[in-house]
Amino acid sequence: MAKGENIKVDLKLLRNIGIIAHIDAGKTTTTESLLFYTGTTHKKGDINDGNTTTDWMVQERERGITITSAAITCFWDLNNVKYRINIIDTPGHVDFTAEVERSLRVLDGAVVIFDGKMGVEPQSETVWRQADKYHVPRFCFINKLNLIGGDFYMSLASIKERLSSSAVAVHLPIGKEYELKGVVDLLSQKAYTYKTFEDQELVEEEIPENMKDLVTEHRSELVEKIVEFDDALMEKYLNGEMPTVDELKQALRKGVVAGKVFPVSGGDSRSPVARKILDTVVEYLPSPLDIPPAEGELPQTGEKIKVNPTDEEPFTGLVFKIMNDPHVGNLAFFRVYSGVLNKGTYVVNSTKGTKERVGRLLLMHANHREEIEFVRTGDIAAVVGLKDSTTGDTLCDEKRKILLENIVFPDPVVSMAIEPKTKADREKMGMALGNLIKEDPTLKVSTNQETGETIISGMGELHLEIIIDRMVREFGVETNTGSPQVAYKETVREAAEREGKFIKQSGGKGQYGHCVLVVEPQEPGKGFEFVNGIKGGAIPKEYIPSIQKGVVEAMQSGVVAGYPVVDIKVTLKDGSFHEVDSSDIAFQIAGKMAFTDAMKSAKPCLLEPYMNIEIIVPEKYVGDINGFVSSKRGSIEGTEMKNNLSVIKGRAPLAELFGLAKEVRAITSGRGSPTIFFSHYDRVPMSVEEKIKGTTNVS
C-alpha cells in the first residue's frame, strides 16, 4: 500500500473482528498465524521469544500476556476474492477486561479461542457474556489440540453446556495430540492436511476411513441446525432432498450473523489450519453491511436516528481507545460508522460539545503505523490531534450532530496508596496519572482527604502493578506504594426521611436552602436514582439540580467508613425557599446535610466485592483447597473433573484473596492454578465491618 493510500474495499468484503479468550488459550499465537498466512508478516512471532506483533509493550513481552488490545489490518484471498480483515487482539487476563469491552463495542464479529485441554474456562464465560451484550456474532476455535490432553469433543461439549447450545462443529480435527495433522470440513466433506508447521498450504484429501461415521454424525447435526434458518431449505430437507453445499453455506452465514448459531473448529492455530480460520472468518462472520445500523440520538431533542453504513452519509465515528505515544501525544482509536473523514478537517465531539481538529490519520499495525489521507465507513483507524476526546465519545460531522451509545465500564475493586519518591517525581506524577487515566477508563485516581495520600484504584493487583511499572518506564516516575486495599462501598438497609436546612445571616445578602429528603435502598446493582417529588412549587425548579448535586457530592463519602454510596433512591419530598436569600450553593449544602442525616438513620452498612474462584488442582489436594477457601470466608459451589484434574468452583470476598496464587501454590506444591473474577458486591459481616470502621476516622 502506498503512503497515504487507503485501499477501497467493498464493504461486504470487510471484516472487523476481535480475538477473545481466557488467558493462555492462544489468542496472540493465533493472531501471529493469521498475520503470517495473510502475508502481513514474514515470520510467526513467538510469545516465549518476546517478538510477537501485537504484544509490543515491554510489560507484555516480559510477562508473556496481552495487556492492551492491538489493532492490525491484513488481507485474505478466498476463491479469487480479496477480503480486508481488521483484527483486534485482546487481553485474556480478567484485570484487563475493559480492553475486551471497548473492543467488542466497535467490532462486527469475534473469534473465540479455547484451550483444548481445558474447554470453557472462567474468562471464556466473561468474554462470551461481553460479546452477548453487544450482540457480536462468534466463531469458536478449540486450540492446542496437539498437546497431551487436548480434547476437541470434551471442549465442544463444554461450549454447548456452559455457553450456548447453538454451538455446532463445522470442522473436525484429524488425529489428536502429536498425531494431529489437519481438519475435515463437514460441509464440503473434504479433509485438509499438513505434514509440518513449515507447510504453506493445506493438502485436500478424502476423509480418513476411520472418521467417516463420525463425520456423518456431526454433519447431520450441522445440517439440521443450518436448515432452521431457511424455510425453503427446511422444506427441501424434510422432503428427503439434501441442500447443496452453497445453499448450506448461505443459510449458515445467515444464522451466524443473526447470532443464532456458533460454528466450531479446532486444531493447532500455529499450523496451516490457520488458513481454515481465515476462510471461516470471511465466509461466515458479518461485514458492516450485515449487521443492524448503529443507532444514536440527536443531542438537542433525544430523537433516535439510525447511522447507515455508507460513505454518502455525514461522518459518524466512536472513540473506543486512547493511547499515549511519547512521540506524537495521544492517539485516539475510532470506528467509522458512516461517511468519510479527511485529515486536516474538523469534527464535532458531540459527547463533550466541543470542536476538534483532525491532525493526522493512521492505519494501525500494532505499534507500527501508516499515515493515510482519509478513512471511510467501516474503517478502524487512529487520529492524532484530538485534545478533549476520551473513550466512548462520539465524533461527527457538523451537518449531523449525533450521540452514539457510550461504553460503560465496571467500577474498580482494588485500591492502593502511592506517593512520589522525590520532589521531581511529585511534579511528574500528576501528568503521568492524567495520561494513564485518559487511556484506561477503569483506572481511578483520588485523594484521601484525611491523609492527603494519592489513591489509585483498578480491577485487580496485576492491573495496579502494571500501572506502577508504566509510570516508571514511560514517564520516569518513581513511587512508593502501600498494600492493595479493597474498594468497599456503602448502602442503606431501610428508608429514612430527614430535612436539611442551611441558613446564614451575617450582614448583607444571606443564604437560605431547605429540603426534605427520603433515602431508601435499591436492589443491588441498580445504582442511584433521584426523584423530584415537589408539588406546588415549594422549591423553584432551578434549585432542584443543586439539591441533587449536593446529594451526589455527599454520596462520594458515606457515613459508615467514608466509602462511596451505591444502590439508593433519593426522593425530594418537600422544602422551602427565600425570595432574596436562596441560592444554588445554599440548596446544595441543604441537600448534602439532609442526605447525610437520612443515611445515618437508614441502617447504613458496608458492601465488599465478592469474587468467583476457580482453582485447578490434582485430586489429592481437593480437601486442602476446600478448607482453604472456607478459611477465606468463602463457599464451595461445586467440583468437576477435567483431564484428570479437579476444578473447584467457589466464591469469596476479595479482601481475603490477596496473594491467592502464592498460597495455592504453597498448598499444592506448585501444582494448583487459581483464577478469580468479579461476581458481585455483598454485605460485609458485622464483625468485619467493626474492624474496618476502627481503621477510619468516620464517626
XYZ file of C-alpha atoms in Angstrom:
699
model
C 0.000 0.000 0.000
C 1.482 3.355 -0.963
C 1.933 6.035 1.713
C -1.317 7.837 2.325
C -3.357 5.303 0.356
C -6.365 3.639 1.972
C -7.380 0.818 -0.369
C -11.105 0.964 -1.043
C -12.690 -2.384 -0.319
C -16.345 -3.111 -0.984
C -17.975 -3.032 2.449
C -19.326 -6.537 2.002
C -15.683 -7.717 1.761
C -14.634 -6.043 5.046
C -14.414 -7.918 8.362
C -13.839 -6.147 11.699
C -13.096 -8.965 14.142
C -11.698 -9.467 17.621
C -9.719 -12.395 19.031
C -11.076 -13.088 22.539
C -10.418 -15.817 25.120
C -9.340 -16.863 28.603
C -5.672 -16.169 29.371
C -3.205 -18.658 27.793
C -5.725 -20.095 25.311
C -3.522 -18.874 22.451
C -5.042 -15.598 21.216
C -1.788 -13.849 20.395
C -0.294 -17.011 18.858
C -3.422 -17.353 16.692
C -3.124 -13.708 15.608
C 0.533 -14.300 14.688
C -0.514 -17.210 12.459
C -3.263 -15.197 10.774
C -0.792 -12.396 10.029
C 1.762 -14.876 8.684
C -0.635 -16.728 6.377
C -2.103 -13.471 5.034
C 1.433 -12.344 4.154
C 1.295 -9.409 6.584
C 4.404 -10.731 8.377
C 7.167 -12.965 7.045
C 7.765 -14.892 10.264
C 5.499 -16.057 13.065
C 6.349 -14.292 16.315
C 6.665 -16.361 19.480
C 5.464 -15.274 22.933
C 8.410 -17.091 24.558
C 10.838 -15.164 22.345
C 9.068 -11.857 23.063
C 8.752 -10.976 19.365
C 5.022 -11.126 18.660
C 3.470 -8.347 16.595
C 0.521 -7.436 18.813
C 2.203 -7.881 22.233
C 4.563 -4.955 21.693
C 4.616 -3.415 25.188
C 7.672 -4.245 27.331
C 5.395 -5.441 30.132
C 3.562 -7.799 27.733
C 6.777 -9.355 26.452
C 8.213 -9.796 29.947
C 5.093 -11.490 31.306
C 4.028 -13.335 28.145
C 0.486 -11.925 28.403
C -1.592 -9.399 26.467
C -2.332 -6.217 28.435
C -3.637 -3.793 25.833
C -5.710 -4.513 22.748
C -3.823 -4.068 19.480
C -5.330 -3.365 16.047
C -3.857 -4.658 12.791
C -5.026 -4.851 9.170
C -4.495 -7.769 6.770
C -5.947 -9.116 3.505
C -7.134 -12.621 2.590
C -7.952 -14.131 -0.802
C -10.703 -16.750 -0.971
C -11.947 -18.050 -4.325
C -10.166 -15.138 -6.077
C -11.972 -12.556 -3.926
C -9.823 -10.231 -1.779
C -11.147 -9.522 1.734
C -9.839 -6.906 4.150
C -9.717 -8.011 7.791
C -9.182 -5.593 10.679
C -8.135 -7.710 13.672
C -8.065 -6.626 17.312
C -6.126 -8.969 19.620
C -7.490 -8.529 23.159
C -6.192 -9.467 26.647
C -7.336 -12.649 28.389
C -6.489 -11.678 31.972
C -9.556 -10.587 33.945
C -7.797 -7.420 35.206
C -7.785 -6.055 31.634
C -11.355 -6.983 30.741
C -12.104 -3.325 29.859
C -9.901 -3.773 26.779
C -12.236 -6.566 25.648
C -15.314 -4.490 26.477
C -14.316 -1.493 24.417
C -13.079 -3.601 21.505
C -16.310 -5.617 21.267
C -18.278 -2.358 21.252
C -16.872 -1.488 17.809
C -16.386 -4.939 16.254
C -18.740 -6.816 13.939
C -17.585 -10.345 14.773
C -15.256 -12.313 17.047
C -13.127 -15.443 17.047
C -13.294 -17.089 20.481
C -10.230 -19.227 21.255
C -10.415 -22.132 23.737
C -7.632 -24.211 25.266
C -8.390 -27.749 24.048
C -7.083 -29.244 27.301
C -9.448 -27.167 29.439
C -12.522 -26.324 27.325
C -14.524 -23.422 28.734
C -12.611 -21.528 31.460
C -13.760 -18.658 33.731
C -12.693 -15.774 31.474
C -14.146 -17.656 28.469
C -17.538 -17.139 30.112
C -16.807 -13.462 30.835
C -15.820 -12.595 27.260
C -18.768 -14.621 25.930
C -21.174 -12.567 28.071
C -19.486 -9.356 26.863
C -19.999 -10.474 23.259
C -23.651 -11.281 24.067
C -24.060 -7.758 25.484
C -23.009 -6.186 22.164
C -24.724 -8.874 20.006
C -21.404 -9.841 18.378
C -21.564 -12.967 16.143
C -18.863 -15.537 17.003
C -16.815 -18.368 15.553
C -15.138 -20.751 18.045
C -11.710 -22.315 17.615
C -10.566 -25.043 20.018
C -6.803 -24.623 20.139
C -3.822 -26.625 21.446
C -5.223 -29.995 20.341
C -1.634 -31.002 19.571
C -0.817 -31.067 23.309
C -1.273 -34.029 25.646
C -4.828 -33.892 26.992
C -6.138 -31.814 24.080
C -9.722 -32.994 23.520
C -11.915 -31.430 20.819
C -15.099 -33.284 21.769
C -14.819 -32.546 25.514
C -14.223 -28.870 24.719
C -17.143 -28.773 22.245
C -19.423 -30.311 24.895
C -18.306 -27.697 27.474
C -19.061 -24.870 24.997
C -22.558 -26.286 24.415
C -23.181 -26.791 28.120
C -21.717 -23.596 29.574
C -22.009 -21.037 26.768
C -24.582 -21.928 24.119
C -26.442 -24.995 22.956
C -26.317 -23.373 19.489
C -22.605 -24.188 19.101
C -22.035 -26.726 16.321
C -18.923 -28.221 14.713
C -18.082 -27.162 11.145
C -14.664 -28.862 11.141
C -13.429 -31.990 12.927
C -9.734 -32.426 13.772
C -7.813 -35.250 12.076
C -5.732 -37.061 14.687
C -5.050 -35.909 18.227
C -2.142 -34.731 20.331
C 1.176 -35.319 18.498
C -0.657 -37.097 15.631
C -2.799 -34.031 14.836
C -2.470 -33.251 11.119
C -5.475 -31.300 9.790
C -9.259 -30.971 9.722
C -12.292 -32.371 7.928
C -14.648 -29.719 6.522
C -18.108 -31.076 7.329
C -19.895 -29.137 4.573
C -17.549 -29.906 1.675
C -16.805 -33.359 3.158
C -13.127 -32.983 2.332
C -10.051 -33.472 4.500
C -7.349 -30.774 4.653
C -3.988 -31.923 5.989
C -0.406 -30.784 6.540
C 2.816 -32.586 7.388
C 4.795 -29.854 9.189
C 4.290 -26.341 10.568
C 6.505 -25.087 7.779
C 3.916 -26.148 5.178
C 2.423 -23.093 3.479
C -0.651 -24.858 2.132
C -3.164 -27.467 3.241
C -3.495 -30.560 1.046
C -7.051 -31.534 0.054
C -7.706 -35.254 0.541
C -10.520 -37.719 1.022
C -11.893 -38.223 4.540
C -9.888 -40.834 6.501
C -11.742 -44.153 6.610
C -11.746 -44.278 10.416
C -13.540 -40.887 10.600
C -16.390 -41.460 8.159
C -19.011 -42.448 10.767
C -18.021 -39.514 12.993
C -18.227 -37.113 10.039
C -21.677 -38.447 9.070
C -22.958 -37.968 12.636
C -21.641 -34.406 13.040
C -22.604 -33.367 9.517
C -26.202 -34.437 10.154
C -26.272 -32.336 13.323
C -24.792 -29.364 11.417
C -27.252 -29.625 8.517
C -30.234 -29.894 10.887
C -29.051 -26.755 12.675
C -28.465 -24.868 9.400
C -31.835 -25.543 7.740
C -33.569 -23.908 10.729
C -32.538 -20.529 9.240
C -34.104 -21.005 5.816
C -37.705 -22.151 5.327
C -37.100 -23.268 1.735
C -34.119 -25.371 2.770
C -36.079 -26.827 5.689
C -38.848 -27.929 3.340
C -36.310 -29.377 0.915
C -34.555 -31.265 3.730
C -37.801 -32.613 5.216
C -38.732 -33.901 1.759
C -35.574 -36.008 1.781
C -33.571 -33.800 -0.594
C -30.117 -32.697 0.611
C -29.417 -28.974 0.045
C -26.269 -28.115 -1.928
C -23.071 -27.028 -0.164
C -23.543 -23.448 -1.410
C -27.125 -23.364 -0.105
C -25.976 -24.678 3.272
C -23.160 -22.112 3.469
C -25.548 -19.239 2.711
C -28.008 -20.401 5.366
C -25.206 -20.965 7.927
C -23.931 -17.454 7.283
C -27.444 -16.120 7.893
C -27.628 -17.978 11.241
C -24.152 -16.857 12.358
C -24.816 -13.194 11.506
C -28.105 -13.368 13.432
C -26.231 -14.726 16.468
C -28.317 -17.916 16.414
C -25.526 -20.380 15.699
C -21.827 -20.522 16.603
C -19.606 -22.589 14.270
C -16.798 -24.521 15.988
C -13.470 -25.643 14.554
C -10.303 -26.952 16.162
C -6.642 -27.785 15.797
C -3.308 -26.081 16.420
C -3.557 -22.444 15.370
C 0.205 -22.296 14.705
C -0.241 -24.776 11.855
C -1.589 -24.206 8.318
C -5.069 -24.882 9.808
C -4.961 -21.123 10.484
C -5.933 -20.854 6.799
C -9.261 -22.503 7.664
C -9.760 -19.929 10.455
C -9.350 -17.163 7.852
C -11.714 -18.924 5.437
C -14.337 -19.270 8.169
C -13.966 -15.609 9.200
C -14.636 -14.289 5.693
C -17.316 -16.870 4.847
C -19.468 -16.611 7.975
C -18.659 -13.580 10.145
C -20.511 -10.388 9.170
C -19.429 -7.361 7.169
C -20.559 -3.871 8.314
C -23.485 -4.270 5.871
C -24.734 -7.474 7.533
C -25.366 -6.060 10.993
C -28.110 -3.603 12.005
C -27.088 0.068 11.545
C -25.678 1.793 14.629
C -28.289 3.819 16.461
C -27.763 7.199 18.062
C -29.781 10.160 19.213
C -29.866 13.844 18.374
C -28.403 15.704 21.409
C -30.913 18.566 21.243
C -34.115 16.508 21.034
C -33.196 12.979 22.112
C -34.755 11.712 18.871
C -33.430 8.268 17.844
C -31.676 8.081 14.493
C -30.048 5.268 12.507
C -26.491 5.625 11.201
C -26.427 3.795 7.878
C -23.079 2.258 6.836
C -22.426 4.288 3.703
C -19.840 6.866 2.599
C -22.695 9.080 1.379
C -23.971 9.899 4.901
C -22.269 12.543 7.106
C -19.267 11.253 9.086
C -20.008 9.482 12.406
C -17.418 7.637 14.491
C -16.895 6.324 18.013
C -13.651 6.667 20.006
C -13.020 3.327 21.710
C -9.443 3.677 22.933
C -6.895 6.365 23.805
C -3.194 5.525 23.724
C -0.384 7.794 24.881
C 2.501 7.917 22.427
C 5.740 9.593 23.569
C 6.421 10.893 20.041
C 3.036 12.172 18.849
C 0.939 12.525 22.048
C -2.498 10.966 22.364
C -3.694 8.569 19.679
C -7.478 8.204 19.571
C -8.613 4.881 18.056
C -12.037 5.117 16.437
C -14.506 3.135 14.327
C -16.173 4.854 11.382
C -19.906 4.066 11.232
C -20.756 6.357 8.316
C -19.226 8.880 5.959
C -15.657 9.818 5.061
C -13.184 11.749 7.238
C -10.211 13.602 5.722
C -7.106 14.588 7.646
C -6.758 18.280 8.423
C -10.533 18.770 8.782
C -12.656 19.466 11.863
C -15.141 17.221 13.650
C -17.605 17.783 16.463
C -17.243 15.793 19.683
C -20.974 15.610 20.406
C -20.377 13.947 23.803
C -18.331 16.885 25.094
C -19.931 19.568 22.904
C -16.535 20.639 21.534
C -14.891 21.001 18.128
C -11.722 19.007 17.380
C -9.155 19.249 14.575
C -8.131 16.004 12.883
C -4.342 16.239 12.640
C -3.025 13.001 11.173
C -4.913 9.823 10.332
C -3.172 6.483 10.865
C -3.824 2.875 9.924
C -2.519 0.858 12.865
C -0.359 -2.258 12.616
C 0.029 -2.895 16.374
C 2.611 -0.241 17.431
C 3.606 0.486 13.814
C 1.519 2.982 11.928
C 0.905 4.116 8.407
C -0.261 7.617 7.534
C -3.354 7.877 5.341
C -5.241 10.790 3.835
C -8.783 9.735 4.816
C -10.920 6.990 6.358
C -14.209 5.504 5.146
C -17.247 3.744 6.544
C -16.267 0.537 8.338
C -12.643 1.558 8.908
C -10.874 1.237 12.245
C -8.084 3.809 12.485
C -6.365 6.268 14.826
C -6.262 10.050 14.800
C -3.593 12.383 16.164
C -4.509 15.830 17.430
C -7.709 15.396 19.427
C -7.440 17.313 22.702
C -10.703 16.645 24.588
C -11.859 13.272 23.272
C -11.871 10.220 25.545
C -13.069 6.617 25.351
C -16.759 6.363 24.422
C -17.020 9.822 22.820
C -18.881 10.287 19.538
C -17.183 12.198 16.725
C -19.389 13.531 13.947
C -19.824 15.982 11.110
C -21.218 19.429 11.945
C -24.003 18.725 9.452
C -25.406 15.959 11.665
C -24.657 16.112 15.376
C -25.439 12.716 16.826
C -24.675 10.797 20.038
C -23.890 7.078 19.822
C -24.315 4.832 22.852
C -21.398 5.270 25.254
C -19.250 2.431 26.653
C -19.904 1.599 30.312
C -17.052 0.100 32.326
C -17.128 -1.740 35.665
C -16.081 0.042 38.869
C -12.612 -0.674 40.302
C -12.390 -3.233 43.128
C -8.823 -2.708 44.409
C -7.079 0.453 45.632
C -3.517 1.341 46.543
C -1.877 4.418 48.076
C 1.072 5.811 46.122
C 3.486 8.635 46.846
C 6.335 10.083 44.779
C 9.851 9.225 45.955
C 11.295 12.686 45.265
C 10.148 16.246 44.664
C 10.916 15.817 40.952
C 8.721 12.701 40.890
C 5.898 14.645 42.571
C 5.824 17.128 39.712
C 5.762 14.372 37.086
C 3.317 12.038 38.872
C 0.222 14.158 38.229
C 0.963 14.328 34.495
C 1.680 10.589 34.306
C -1.562 9.672 36.100
C -3.509 12.120 33.917
C -2.252 10.384 30.769
C -2.919 6.897 32.148
C -6.481 7.807 33.207
C -7.165 9.049 29.683
C -6.001 5.703 28.301
C -7.642 3.444 30.874
C -11.290 4.071 31.862
C -11.082 1.506 34.701
C -8.228 3.353 36.436
C -9.446 5.879 39.010
C -7.331 8.366 40.974
C -8.484 10.129 44.135
C -7.054 11.851 47.203
C -7.640 10.682 50.773
C -8.945 13.863 52.415
C -7.731 12.783 55.867
C -4.142 11.845 54.949
C -3.602 13.685 51.664
C -2.441 10.399 50.058
C -2.993 9.766 46.366
C -5.091 6.609 45.872
C -5.154 4.666 42.600
C -7.967 2.156 42.057
C -8.238 -0.573 39.438
C -9.549 -4.016 38.502
C -7.000 -6.137 40.375
C -3.488 -6.479 41.796
C -1.903 -7.085 38.374
C -3.702 -4.070 36.888
C -2.207 -1.740 39.544
C 1.192 -3.432 39.278
C 1.264 -2.691 35.540
C 0.210 0.943 36.144
C 3.100 1.460 38.612
C 5.505 -0.206 36.167
C 4.338 2.003 33.282
C 4.789 5.136 35.420
C 8.446 4.214 35.866
C 9.209 3.108 32.295
C 7.137 5.536 30.259
C 7.080 8.641 32.451
C 10.187 8.237 34.634
C 8.158 8.490 37.864
C 9.433 6.513 40.878
C 6.848 5.887 43.620
C 6.429 4.200 46.977
C 3.256 2.119 47.231
C 1.078 0.795 50.029
C -0.514 -2.640 50.160
C -3.542 -3.256 47.900
C -6.825 -2.381 49.604
C -10.389 -3.411 48.814
C -12.669 -0.805 47.238
C -15.588 -1.053 49.688
C -18.925 0.652 49.085
C -21.794 1.717 51.352
C -25.562 1.498 51.114
C -28.645 1.548 53.376
C -30.998 -1.210 54.531
C -34.084 0.860 55.411
C -35.834 4.063 54.352
C -35.382 7.256 56.359
C -36.621 10.837 56.000
C -34.653 13.898 57.150
C -34.545 17.608 56.437
C -31.587 19.796 55.668
C -31.770 23.483 56.429
C -28.950 25.894 55.677
C -29.497 29.461 56.912
C -26.727 32.011 57.126
C -27.194 35.672 58.101
C -24.052 37.783 58.503
C -24.929 41.189 57.187
C -25.819 41.851 53.563
C -27.360 39.068 51.474
C -27.949 35.889 53.467
C -28.142 32.217 52.427
C -31.231 30.058 52.652
C -31.806 26.496 51.473
C -34.242 23.952 52.892
C -35.222 20.492 51.662
C -36.720 17.242 52.954
C -35.292 14.009 51.507
C -36.315 10.355 51.740
C -33.415 7.907 51.330
C -34.213 4.242 50.655
C -32.396 1.130 49.373
C -32.477 -0.034 45.758
C -31.932 -3.578 44.573
C -28.222 -4.487 44.184
C -26.640 -3.141 41.014
C -29.457 -0.669 40.254
C -27.334 2.351 41.172
C -28.502 5.841 42.156
C -31.910 7.307 41.398
C -33.048 10.853 42.219
C -36.784 11.597 42.172
C -38.269 15.088 42.279
C -41.449 14.758 44.343
C -42.021 18.512 44.848
C -45.569 19.662 44.264
C -46.992 23.171 44.269
C -43.671 24.954 43.763
C -42.429 24.605 47.369
C -38.936 24.814 45.834
C -38.397 26.575 42.489
C -37.337 24.262 39.634
C -33.976 25.961 39.171
C -32.828 24.801 42.639
C -33.701 21.090 42.182
C -30.422 20.253 40.306
C -28.471 21.963 43.122
C -30.057 19.650 45.711
C -29.233 16.639 43.544
C -25.655 17.895 43.158
C -25.342 18.137 46.956
C -26.638 14.576 47.331
C -24.212 13.227 44.714
C -21.334 15.018 46.455
C -22.320 13.542 49.833
C -22.502 10.063 48.251
C -18.783 10.170 47.464
C -18.046 9.630 51.149
C -20.535 7.581 53.180
C -21.236 7.615 56.903
C -20.010 4.126 57.868
C -16.349 4.326 56.876
C -16.170 7.072 54.269
C -16.646 4.858 51.167
C -18.811 5.762 48.118
C -22.558 5.127 48.458
C -24.377 2.952 45.883
C -27.786 1.450 45.124
C -30.012 4.058 46.735
C -33.074 6.035 45.759
C -33.368 9.620 46.981
C -36.743 11.384 46.777
C -37.025 15.149 47.223
C -40.258 15.357 49.210
C -40.594 18.934 50.452
C -38.751 22.134 51.325
C -38.961 25.896 51.243
C -37.098 28.884 49.817
C -36.480 32.578 50.450
C -37.226 35.109 47.716
C -33.970 37.007 48.339
C -31.550 34.736 50.212
C -31.988 31.388 48.419
C -29.146 30.336 46.094
C -27.738 27.304 44.296
C -24.987 26.842 46.869
C -27.422 27.077 49.792
C -29.624 24.312 48.355
C -26.558 22.247 47.502
C -25.448 22.395 51.166
C -29.004 21.679 52.377
C -29.194 18.615 50.109
C -25.885 17.365 51.442
C -26.998 17.859 55.068
C -30.363 16.124 54.548
C -28.811 13.160 52.756
C -26.092 12.605 55.376
C -28.608 12.734 58.266
C -31.079 10.440 56.461
C -28.381 7.907 55.656
C -27.263 7.747 59.286
C -30.829 6.789 60.235
C -31.411 4.326 57.382
C -29.315 1.477 58.834
C -26.208 2.095 56.713
C -23.877 -0.814 56.024
C -20.665 -1.672 54.187
C -20.527 -3.694 50.963
C -17.491 -5.612 49.704
C -16.653 -7.185 46.330
C -17.062 -10.967 46.126
C -15.075 -12.898 43.558
C -15.803 -16.130 41.732
C -12.915 -18.551 42.253
C -11.871 -21.445 40.039
C -8.894 -23.487 41.282
C -7.480 -26.360 39.194
C -5.616 -28.942 41.318
C -4.667 -32.635 41.339
C -7.429 -34.626 43.065
C -5.397 -35.321 46.207
C -5.408 -31.604 47.120
C -9.199 -31.090 46.869
C -9.789 -31.410 50.641
C -6.957 -28.982 51.469
C -8.196 -26.398 48.970
C -11.817 -26.713 50.159
C -10.655 -25.997 53.715
C -8.505 -23.127 52.486
C -11.447 -21.483 50.650
C -13.664 -21.869 53.752
C -10.984 -20.173 55.853
C -11.237 -17.179 53.498
C -14.921 -16.589 54.364
C -15.635 -18.403 51.113
C -18.045 -21.088 49.946
C -17.537 -24.060 47.610
C -20.138 -24.293 44.856
C -19.007 -27.439 43.094
C -16.151 -29.590 41.834
C -15.768 -31.214 38.426
C -13.101 -33.357 36.776
C -11.279 -32.139 33.674
C -8.351 -34.077 32.207
C -7.578 -35.894 35.491
C -7.564 -32.608 37.361
C -10.181 -31.294 39.793
C -11.736 -27.908 39.066
C -13.003 -26.398 42.323
C -15.512 -23.568 41.948
C -16.351 -21.229 44.780
C -16.852 -17.653 45.880
C -15.104 -15.499 48.477
C -14.639 -11.825 49.375
C -11.750 -10.097 47.617
C -10.388 -8.853 50.955
C -9.362 -12.433 51.760
C -7.823 -13.234 48.385
C -4.741 -11.013 48.094
C -1.755 -13.267 47.408
C -4.091 -16.151 46.483
C -1.829 -17.627 43.779
C 1.137 -17.816 46.154
C -0.911 -19.539 48.879
C -2.475 -22.054 46.465
C 0.950 -22.913 45.073
C 2.249 -23.491 48.622
C -0.658 -25.826 49.498
C -0.387 -27.823 46.249
C 3.432 -27.962 45.926
C 3.205 -25.642 42.934
C 0.619 -27.736 41.074
C -2.506 -25.607 41.696
C -3.702 -22.867 39.364
C -6.268 -20.301 40.625
C -8.378 -17.832 38.635
C -10.566 -15.151 40.231
C -13.003 -12.752 38.599
C -15.576 -10.303 39.928
C -19.000 -11.642 40.923
C -20.950 -9.017 42.883
C -20.985 -6.726 45.912
C -22.453 -8.103 49.147
C -22.823 -7.000 52.745
C -19.775 -7.125 54.997
C -20.347 -9.228 58.174
C -20.870 -7.008 61.222
C -17.706 -8.243 62.983
C -15.603 -7.378 59.921
C -17.411 -4.057 59.469
C -16.488 -3.038 63.023
C -12.799 -3.724 62.301
C -12.946 -1.652 59.108
C -14.669 1.213 60.924
C -11.941 1.074 63.547
C -9.320 1.888 60.903
C -11.149 5.000 59.638
C -11.979 8.358 61.154
C -15.633 8.356 60.144
C -17.884 8.673 63.160
